[in-house]
Coordinates of C-alpha atoms in Angstrom, one line a residue:
Chain A
M12 CA 103.3 79.2 127.3
V13 CA 106.6 81.3 127.0
K14 CA 106.6 84.4 125.0
F15 CA 109.9 85.0 125.3
D16 CA 113.2 83.2 125.5
I17 CA 115.9 85.1 126.2
K18 CA 119.3 83.5 126.8
N19 CA 123.1 84.7 127.5
L20 CA 122.0 88.3 126.4
N21 CA 124.7 90.2 126.3
I22 CA 124.5 94.3 124.4
W23 CA 126.9 97.2 124.7
F24 CA 126.8 100.6 123.1
G25 CA 130.6 101.0 122.1
G26 CA 132.3 100.3 124.5
V27 CA 129.4 100.3 127.2
H28 CA 128.5 96.8 128.5
A29 CA 125.2 97.5 129.5
L30 CA 123.5 94.1 129.7
K31 CA 125.6 91.4 131.0
N32 CA 124.4 87.0 130.9
I33 CA 120.7 87.9 131.0
T34 CA 118.6 84.8 130.9
L35 CA 115.3 84.8 131.4
Q36 CA 111.4 83.9 130.2
I37 CA 108.6 85.9 129.7
Q38 CA 105.2 83.8 130.0
A39 CA 102.5 84.9 127.6
N40 CA 99.8 86.8 130.2
E41 CA 102.0 88.1 132.9
I42 CA 103.0 90.9 133.7
L43 CA 106.8 91.2 134.3
T44 CA 107.7 94.6 136.3
I45 CA 110.7 95.3 135.6
I46 CA 113.0 97.6 138.6
G47 CA 116.3 98.3 139.3
P48 CA 117.8 102.3 139.5
A49 CA 118.8 104.2 136.3
N50 CA 121.2 103.0 134.2
S51 CA 120.4 99.5 135.6
G52 CA 119.8 98.4 131.2
K53 CA 116.3 98.1 132.1
T54 CA 115.0 99.7 129.0
T55 CA 117.9 98.6 127.0
F56 CA 116.3 95.4 127.7
L57 CA 112.9 96.3 126.9
R58 CA 114.1 97.8 123.7
M59 CA 115.7 94.5 122.6
L60 CA 112.7 93.1 122.6
N61 CA 111.5 94.7 119.8
R62 CA 114.6 95.7 118.3
L63 CA 114.8 99.4 118.7
N64 CA 118.1 99.1 120.8
E65 CA 120.1 98.7 117.1
L66 CA 118.9 102.2 115.6
Q67 CA 121.9 103.1 117.6
S68 CA 125.1 103.2 115.4
N69 CA 127.2 101.7 118.3
F70 CA 124.9 98.7 119.3
R71 CA 126.4 94.6 118.8
M72 CA 125.0 92.1 120.8
Q73 CA 125.8 88.9 121.2
G74 CA 123.0 86.1 122.7
V75 CA 119.6 84.8 121.7
V76 CA 116.3 86.5 122.0
E77 CA 113.4 83.7 120.5
F78 CA 110.3 85.4 120.7
N79 CA 107.2 82.5 119.8
K80 CA 110.8 80.0 119.4
Q81 CA 111.4 82.4 116.2
D82 CA 115.3 84.1 116.7
I83 CA 113.9 87.7 116.4
M84 CA 116.9 88.9 115.0
K85 CA 116.8 87.0 112.1
M86 CA 112.9 88.3 111.9
D87 CA 111.1 91.2 109.6
K88 CA 111.9 93.7 112.1
E89 CA 108.6 95.4 110.8
K90 CA 106.2 92.5 111.2
L91 CA 107.9 91.9 115.0
R92 CA 107.1 95.4 115.8
C93 CA 103.8 94.8 115.1
Q94 CA 103.3 91.8 117.1
V95 CA 105.4 93.6 120.0
G96 CA 104.3 97.0 121.1
M97 CA 105.0 99.9 122.5
V98 CA 104.6 102.7 125.1
F99 CA 107.1 105.4 125.9
A100 CA 107.9 106.8 128.9
L101 CA 106.5 110.5 127.7
P102 CA 103.5 110.9 126.0
T103 CA 103.8 110.8 122.6
P104 CA 100.8 111.6 120.4
L105 CA 102.0 111.9 116.6
P106 CA 100.7 115.3 115.3
L107 CA 97.7 114.4 113.8
S108 CA 93.9 113.8 115.2
I109 CA 92.9 111.4 118.0
F110 CA 91.3 109.6 114.9
D111 CA 94.4 109.8 113.1
N112 CA 96.8 108.7 115.7
I113 CA 95.1 104.9 116.5
A114 CA 94.6 104.6 112.6
Y115 CA 97.8 105.0 112.0
G116 CA 99.2 101.3 112.4
P117 CA 96.4 99.6 110.3
R118 CA 96.8 102.2 107.9
L119 CA 100.8 100.9 107.7
K120 CA 99.1 97.6 107.4
G121 CA 96.5 99.3 104.0
I122 CA 93.7 99.1 105.7
R123 CA 91.8 102.2 103.8
N124 CA 88.2 101.2 104.1
M125 CA 86.8 103.7 106.4
A126 CA 84.2 101.9 107.9
K127 CA 87.1 99.6 108.9
L128 CA 89.2 101.7 110.3
K129 CA 86.4 103.6 112.2
E130 CA 85.7 100.1 114.0
K131 CA 89.2 99.4 114.7
V132 CA 90.2 102.8 116.1
E133 CA 86.3 102.2 118.5
V134 CA 87.0 98.9 119.3
A135 CA 91.2 100.0 120.3
L136 CA 89.5 103.5 122.5
K137 CA 87.3 101.2 124.8
R138 CA 90.2 98.5 125.6
A139 CA 92.4 101.5 126.6
Y140 CA 89.4 102.4 128.7
L141 CA 89.6 106.2 126.5
W142 CA 86.7 105.6 124.0
D143 CA 84.3 107.2 127.1
E144 CA 86.2 110.6 126.8
V145 CA 86.7 111.2 123.9
K146 CA 84.3 109.9 121.2
D147 CA 82.3 112.9 120.9
R148 CA 86.2 114.9 119.4
L149 CA 88.1 112.1 117.4
G150 CA 89.0 114.6 115.4
I151 CA 90.8 116.9 117.8
S152 CA 94.3 117.1 117.8
A153 CA 96.3 114.6 120.6
F154 CA 97.2 117.7 121.9
N155 CA 94.9 118.9 123.4
L156 CA 94.1 115.6 125.8
S157 CA 95.6 115.6 129.1
G158 CA 98.3 113.6 130.1
G159 CA 96.7 110.4 131.5
Q160 CA 94.2 110.4 128.5
Q161 CA 97.4 110.8 125.6
Q162 CA 99.0 107.8 127.8
R163 CA 96.1 105.8 127.5
L164 CA 96.2 107.6 123.6
C165 CA 99.3 105.7 122.9
I166 CA 97.6 101.8 124.6
A167 CA 95.0 101.8 121.5
R168 CA 97.5 103.4 119.6
V169 CA 99.1 99.7 120.1
L170 CA 96.2 97.7 120.8
A171 CA 95.0 99.1 116.6
V172 CA 98.0 96.8 116.0
E173 CA 97.0 93.8 117.4
P174 CA 100.1 93.2 119.2
E175 CA 100.4 89.9 121.1
V176 CA 102.8 91.8 123.6
I177 CA 102.8 94.8 125.3
L178 CA 106.2 97.2 126.3
F179 CA 105.9 100.3 128.9
D180 CA 109.2 102.0 129.4
E181 CA 107.9 103.2 132.6
P182 CA 104.8 105.5 131.2
C183 CA 103.6 106.8 134.3
S184 CA 106.7 108.7 135.0
G185 CA 105.2 111.8 133.8
L186 CA 101.4 111.0 135.2
D187 CA 100.2 112.3 138.1
P188 CA 98.4 110.1 140.6
I189 CA 95.1 109.6 139.6
S190 CA 96.1 109.3 136.3
T191 CA 98.7 106.7 137.0
A192 CA 95.8 104.8 139.1
K193 CA 93.3 104.6 136.2
M194 CA 96.7 103.7 134.0
E195 CA 97.6 100.8 136.2
E196 CA 93.5 99.3 135.9
T197 CA 94.2 99.4 132.2
M198 CA 97.4 97.6 132.2
L199 CA 95.3 95.1 134.7
K200 CA 92.7 94.6 132.7
L201 CA 94.9 94.3 129.5
K202 CA 96.7 91.0 130.9
E203 CA 93.7 88.9 130.9
N204 CA 94.9 89.3 126.3
Y205 CA 98.4 90.4 126.5
T206 CA 101.0 90.3 127.8
L207 CA 103.0 92.7 129.4
V208 CA 106.8 93.8 130.4
L209 CA 106.7 97.0 132.3
V210 CA 109.5 99.3 133.7
T211 CA 109.3 101.1 136.1
N212 CA 111.4 103.6 138.7
N213 CA 108.1 103.0 140.7
V214 CA 109.1 101.0 143.1
K215 CA 105.0 100.1 144.9
Q216 CA 104.1 100.3 141.6
A217 CA 105.6 97.3 141.3
A218 CA 104.2 95.7 143.7
R219 CA 101.1 97.1 142.9
I220 CA 100.6 95.1 139.2
G221 CA 103.4 92.8 138.6
D222 CA 102.7 89.1 138.7
R223 CA 106.5 88.5 138.5
T224 CA 109.1 91.0 138.9
A225 CA 113.3 91.3 137.9
F226 CA 115.5 93.3 139.8
F227 CA 118.0 94.4 137.5
L228 CA 121.6 96.4 138.7
N229 CA 124.0 97.5 136.9
G230 CA 123.2 95.9 133.5
E231 CA 123.2 92.2 135.7
L232 CA 120.2 90.1 136.3
I233 CA 120.0 89.9 140.1
E234 CA 116.7 88.1 140.3
M235 CA 113.4 87.8 139.4
D236 CA 110.6 85.8 140.8
K237 CA 106.8 85.5 141.8
T238 CA 106.4 89.3 142.9
E239 CA 104.9 88.3 146.0
K240 CA 108.5 87.4 146.9
I241 CA 110.7 89.5 145.7
F242 CA 109.0 92.3 148.2
T243 CA 108.6 89.9 151.0
T244 CA 111.7 87.6 151.0
P245 CA 114.3 88.4 148.6
S246 CA 116.9 86.1 148.1
D247 CA 119.6 88.8 147.4
T248 CA 120.2 91.4 149.6
R249 CA 120.7 93.8 147.2
T250 CA 117.4 93.5 146.3
D251 CA 115.8 93.9 149.5
D252 CA 118.6 97.5 150.2
Y253 CA 116.5 98.8 146.7
I254 CA 113.2 98.1 147.7
R255 CA 113.8 98.8 151.4
G256 CA 115.3 102.2 149.1
K257 CA 118.9 102.2 151.1
F258 CA 119.9 103.0 147.2
G259 CA 118.8 103.6 144.0
Chain B
M21 CA 127.7 152.5 132.4
K22 CA 126.6 150.3 135.8
N23 CA 122.9 151.4 135.4
P24 CA 121.8 148.3 134.1
K25 CA 118.6 150.0 132.6
I26 CA 120.1 152.5 130.9
T27 CA 122.4 149.4 129.3
E28 CA 119.8 148.0 127.9
K29 CA 118.5 151.5 126.4
V30 CA 121.5 151.5 124.9
A31 CA 120.9 147.8 123.6
F32 CA 118.1 148.4 122.6
F33 CA 118.6 151.2 120.9
F34 CA 120.7 150.2 118.6
L35 CA 119.5 146.6 118.3
F36 CA 116.2 148.7 116.7
L37 CA 118.9 151.2 114.4
A38 CA 120.2 147.8 113.2
T39 CA 116.6 146.9 112.0
L40 CA 115.7 150.1 110.3
L41 CA 118.7 150.3 109.5
I42 CA 118.1 146.9 106.9
V43 CA 114.0 148.3 106.6
V44 CA 114.8 151.7 105.2
P45 CA 116.9 150.4 102.1
V46 CA 114.3 147.6 100.8
G47 CA 111.5 150.3 101.6
L48 CA 113.1 152.5 99.6
I49 CA 113.6 150.3 96.8
V50 CA 110.2 149.2 96.5
I51 CA 109.2 152.7 96.7
I52 CA 111.2 154.3 93.9
I53 CA 111.2 151.5 91.7
I54 CA 107.2 151.9 92.5
R55 CA 107.1 155.8 91.9
K56 CA 109.0 155.5 88.6
G57 CA 107.9 152.4 87.1
L58 CA 103.9 152.7 87.6
P59 CA 103.3 155.0 84.7
A60 CA 105.3 152.7 82.3
I61 CA 102.7 149.8 83.4
N62 CA 99.8 149.2 81.6
W63 CA 97.9 146.1 79.4
K64 CA 99.8 147.4 76.6
F65 CA 103.2 146.9 78.0
L66 CA 102.2 143.4 79.9
T67 CA 101.2 141.7 76.7
D68 CA 102.7 143.9 73.4
I69 CA 105.9 142.4 72.1
P70 CA 109.3 145.1 72.2
R71 CA 109.4 147.5 69.7
E72 CA 111.3 149.8 67.9
G73 CA 115.0 148.5 69.1
M74 CA 113.2 148.2 72.6
R75 CA 112.9 151.8 72.7
Q76 CA 108.7 151.1 72.6
G77 CA 106.3 148.7 73.0
G78 CA 106.0 146.1 75.9
I79 CA 107.7 143.1 77.4
F80 CA 105.5 140.3 76.9
P81 CA 107.9 137.5 75.9
A82 CA 110.4 138.6 78.6
I83 CA 107.5 138.1 81.3
V84 CA 107.1 134.5 79.9
G85 CA 110.5 133.8 79.5
T86 CA 111.0 134.3 83.3
L87 CA 107.7 132.2 84.2
Y88 CA 109.1 128.7 81.4
L89 CA 112.5 129.3 83.4
V90 CA 110.9 129.4 86.8
L91 CA 109.3 126.7 85.9
G92 CA 111.8 124.9 84.6
A93 CA 114.4 125.2 86.7
I94 CA 111.7 124.2 89.7
S95 CA 110.5 121.1 88.5
F96 CA 114.3 120.4 88.2
A97 CA 115.1 121.0 91.6
L98 CA 112.7 120.0 93.4
P99 CA 112.7 116.3 92.8
I100 CA 116.5 116.2 93.2
G101 CA 117.0 118.6 96.4
L102 CA 114.4 116.6 98.0
M103 CA 115.2 113.7 97.1
S104 CA 119.1 113.8 98.0
A105 CA 117.4 115.6 101.4
I106 CA 115.6 112.8 102.0
Y107 CA 118.8 110.9 101.4
L108 CA 120.9 112.8 103.6
S109 CA 119.0 113.4 106.4
E110 CA 116.7 109.7 107.4
Y111 CA 119.5 106.9 105.4
A112 CA 123.1 108.3 105.0
K113 CA 125.2 107.3 107.7
D114 CA 127.1 110.1 109.6
N115 CA 130.8 109.4 108.0
F116 CA 133.4 111.5 106.8
F117 CA 131.9 110.9 103.1
S118 CA 128.4 111.8 104.7
R119 CA 130.3 115.1 105.8
L120 CA 131.9 115.8 102.7
I121 CA 128.7 116.2 101.0
K122 CA 127.2 118.5 103.1
L123 CA 129.8 121.0 103.2
A124 CA 130.1 120.4 99.4
I125 CA 126.2 121.5 99.5
V126 CA 125.9 124.6 101.6
N127 CA 129.4 125.6 100.0
L128 CA 127.6 124.9 96.5
A129 CA 125.4 128.3 97.8
G130 CA 127.7 130.3 97.9
V131 CA 129.6 130.4 94.2
P132 CA 128.7 133.1 92.7
S133 CA 125.9 133.1 89.9
V134 CA 128.6 133.8 87.1
V135 CA 130.2 130.6 87.6
Y136 CA 126.8 128.7 87.1
G137 CA 126.6 130.9 83.5
L138 CA 129.5 129.6 82.6
F139 CA 128.9 125.8 84.2
G140 CA 125.9 126.0 82.7
L141 CA 127.3 126.8 79.1
A142 CA 129.9 124.4 79.0
L143 CA 127.8 121.6 80.2
F144 CA 124.1 122.1 78.9
V145 CA 125.0 124.3 75.6
V146 CA 128.7 123.0 74.5
F147 CA 128.9 119.3 76.1
F148 CA 125.5 118.1 75.9
K149 CA 124.4 119.9 72.6
F150 CA 121.2 121.6 74.0
G151 CA 122.5 124.8 72.7
A152 CA 121.4 128.3 74.0
S153 CA 117.7 126.9 74.7
I154 CA 115.4 127.5 77.6
L155 CA 115.9 123.8 78.7
S156 CA 120.2 124.8 79.2
G157 CA 118.6 127.9 81.0
S158 CA 116.6 126.0 83.2
L159 CA 119.1 122.9 83.9
T160 CA 121.4 126.3 85.2
L161 CA 119.4 128.1 86.9
G162 CA 117.6 124.5 89.0
I163 CA 121.4 123.4 89.7
M164 CA 121.8 126.9 90.6
I165 CA 119.3 126.5 93.1
L166 CA 119.6 123.1 94.2
P167 CA 121.6 123.9 97.1
I168 CA 119.3 126.8 98.8
I169 CA 116.4 123.2 98.4
I170 CA 118.7 120.5 99.4
T171 CA 119.7 122.6 102.9
A172 CA 116.4 124.0 103.4
S173 CA 114.7 121.0 102.7
R174 CA 116.9 118.8 104.7
E175 CA 116.9 122.0 108.0
A176 CA 112.8 121.4 107.9
L177 CA 113.2 117.2 107.9
E178 CA 116.0 117.5 110.7
S179 CA 113.6 119.7 113.0
V180 CA 110.8 116.6 113.3
P181 CA 111.3 115.4 116.5
Y182 CA 113.3 112.3 116.7
H183 CA 110.6 110.6 119.2
F184 CA 107.9 111.2 116.6
R185 CA 109.9 108.5 114.7
E186 CA 110.9 106.6 117.1
V187 CA 106.6 105.8 117.4
S188 CA 106.3 104.7 114.1
W189 CA 109.3 102.4 113.9
S190 CA 107.1 101.5 117.4
L191 CA 103.9 101.0 115.1
G192 CA 105.5 98.6 112.3
A193 CA 106.3 101.4 109.8
S194 CA 109.4 100.5 107.6
K195 CA 111.8 103.6 107.5
W196 CA 109.7 105.1 104.3
Q197 CA 106.0 104.6 105.9
T198 CA 107.6 106.8 108.5
I199 CA 109.8 109.3 105.8
R200 CA 105.8 108.9 103.6
Y201 CA 103.5 109.1 106.2
L202 CA 105.5 110.7 109.5
V203 CA 108.2 112.7 108.5
L204 CA 107.6 114.0 105.2
P205 CA 103.6 115.6 105.9
N206 CA 105.7 117.5 108.8
A207 CA 108.5 119.3 107.3
I208 CA 106.6 120.6 104.5
S209 CA 106.3 124.2 105.3
G210 CA 109.8 124.2 106.2
I211 CA 110.0 122.4 101.9
L212 CA 108.2 125.0 101.1
T213 CA 110.4 127.8 102.3
G214 CA 113.0 126.8 100.8
I215 CA 111.3 126.5 97.2
I216 CA 110.3 130.6 98.0
L217 CA 113.8 131.2 98.2
G218 CA 114.9 129.7 95.0
L219 CA 112.1 130.4 93.3
G220 CA 112.8 133.9 93.6
R221 CA 116.4 133.5 93.1
A222 CA 115.7 131.6 89.8
A223 CA 113.7 134.6 88.5
G224 CA 116.0 137.3 89.3
E225 CA 119.9 136.2 88.5
T226 CA 121.0 137.2 85.4
A227 CA 124.0 135.9 85.1
P228 CA 123.4 132.3 85.1
I229 CA 121.0 132.5 81.8
L230 CA 123.1 135.4 80.2
F231 CA 125.3 132.3 78.4
T232 CA 122.3 129.8 78.1
V233 CA 119.5 130.8 77.3
A234 CA 118.4 134.7 77.0
A235 CA 117.8 136.1 73.9
F236 CA 118.9 140.2 73.3
Y237 CA 116.0 140.6 71.0
L238 CA 113.7 138.3 69.7
P239 CA 109.8 139.5 69.8
Q240 CA 108.6 136.3 70.1
L241 CA 107.2 133.5 72.1
P242 CA 109.7 130.1 72.2
K243 CA 107.6 127.0 70.3
S244 CA 109.7 124.6 72.0
I245 CA 112.4 124.3 75.2
F246 CA 115.0 124.2 72.6
D247 CA 114.2 127.5 71.8
Q248 CA 116.0 130.9 72.9
V249 CA 113.9 133.1 74.8
M250 CA 113.8 137.3 76.3
A251 CA 114.0 136.5 80.1
L252 CA 112.7 140.0 82.7
P253 CA 116.2 140.2 84.6
Y254 CA 118.3 140.1 81.4
H255 CA 116.0 142.3 79.5
L256 CA 116.3 144.9 82.4
Y257 CA 119.9 144.7 82.0
V258 CA 119.7 145.2 77.9
I259 CA 117.7 148.3 78.1
S260 CA 119.5 149.8 81.3
T261 CA 123.4 149.6 79.6
Q262 CA 123.3 148.1 76.0
V263 CA 120.4 150.2 74.3
P264 CA 120.5 154.1 74.4
N265 CA 117.6 156.0 74.9
V266 CA 115.3 154.5 76.6
E267 CA 112.7 156.1 78.8
E268 CA 113.8 155.4 82.0
K269 CA 109.8 154.4 83.2
L270 CA 110.0 151.9 80.5
R271 CA 113.6 150.4 83.2
Y272 CA 111.8 151.0 86.4
G273 CA 108.6 149.6 85.1
T274 CA 110.3 145.9 83.8
A275 CA 112.4 146.2 87.2
L276 CA 108.7 146.3 89.1
V277 CA 107.2 143.7 87.0
L278 CA 110.1 141.3 87.7
L279 CA 109.4 142.6 91.5
M280 CA 106.1 141.2 91.4
I281 CA 106.4 138.6 89.8
V282 CA 108.9 137.2 92.3
L283 CA 107.0 138.4 95.6
F284 CA 103.2 137.0 93.4
M285 CA 105.2 133.6 93.6
N286 CA 106.4 134.2 97.1
L287 CA 102.6 134.8 98.2
V288 CA 101.3 132.0 96.9
A289 CA 104.3 129.4 98.7
I290 CA 103.4 131.5 101.7
I291 CA 99.8 130.8 101.9
I292 CA 100.1 127.1 101.1
R293 CA 103.0 127.6 103.9
Y294 CA 100.9 129.4 106.5
K295 CA 98.1 126.8 105.9
F296 CA 100.1 123.5 106.4
R297 CA 101.8 125.5 109.6
K298 CA 98.4 126.2 111.1
K299 CA 98.1 122.0 111.8
K300 CA 101.3 122.0 113.0
K301 CA 101.3 121.7 117.2
W302 CA 104.6 121.1 118.7

């Protein structure tokens, strides 16, 4: 099943042509990893999927992005963002307790019942594999957690909104190897129930957990294929060069 | 002067001297007012009406008048100031017009208070026919402290990091929900600072109330917001310059009471602010 259907997507920020004629599809329950050097348009592409780009005043786009066969530009953007969650590059806990961080999304939807909120928080934290580490101190500030825990808190916070797709924008860039391993494990398990799009600077990470991989360069989609194929026999020499570390 | 250690010592000395120069006058003012004013303070002084052409008796109507005016000013200026601060920092696009408004607000803060007094006289007293009344005075004081509250609130709102908002939006929050649940709670201590400054200013100014509300001598309490009242700063001016042979301790006593009222308001706001700040963690 196709989750996202992107056709001829062009994005400009002022005079900068950030994405050039991107056409691709994102399948349900896959991990699509997006690799490419800095300024290749990966993050712009990701932030298109939950309409965060348009917050910049000089944003301009052409083309169609469909989510579940609906044009996202015609959808209510708050509704879209409930279905397409995002985990940012650096851990971004809100200045609230652990509990209130997770309950933030459900509360926005109007859930006030404490028992119901508690249940949602517990389920979300368990799915993000953080429950056992924090269950006795849900009331403390989320800033007291370690970087890796904070990032899993951010995943739990997204899960509590019950999205269908989760976007990850270099989620491990600030984490140590052990936390990174835990994050990857979490993402692999999430795949069963969610569709994941992962932008990463870490080529090896893309190889480890991606089902399919897309390679972006200077705002263009160079190629996209099964991750195995991209990393063994890419059809474009530029992909090969990037993976081998010849540039970027 | 090539020796950096000596240079540093000289620099420290002058920086310390500058700080001292600020602290000493403030301390002296407080000490002199307390020493000369304290003998006048007693229960009767605080609760009695002025008698014998203000040479005897107390200052109760002026205390009440000042409290009414400050309360009136803040209940007018806070909602309007806060709402316009939210609009300017969260909603208004950054263009020539919005920058012009921001510049105008900053400049308003620098307008001499007597000009506000004249403005209040023309608009509220004469044009709206509120007469010299608590309403006119409160509104005039309110307009005077609006720029203080707007500027402080705007700075407080803008000091909440942008990525918090982005997180909130990404979780499906609308712009208003983000402001309501995330930005405002985290800006509240800065907003309170603006209120503190505004309160102190409103309580202490004489010129804006001179034409709009303040009564020279009115030994009774107001019955409605259309009544005139006495107010501490104006009363102080009157007994210091307009009425001969007022005992010195009465003047300093009045000043002390005014100082204490402002101090007390600030204290309350500081305590509230401190409680909010303890929760702040970034």
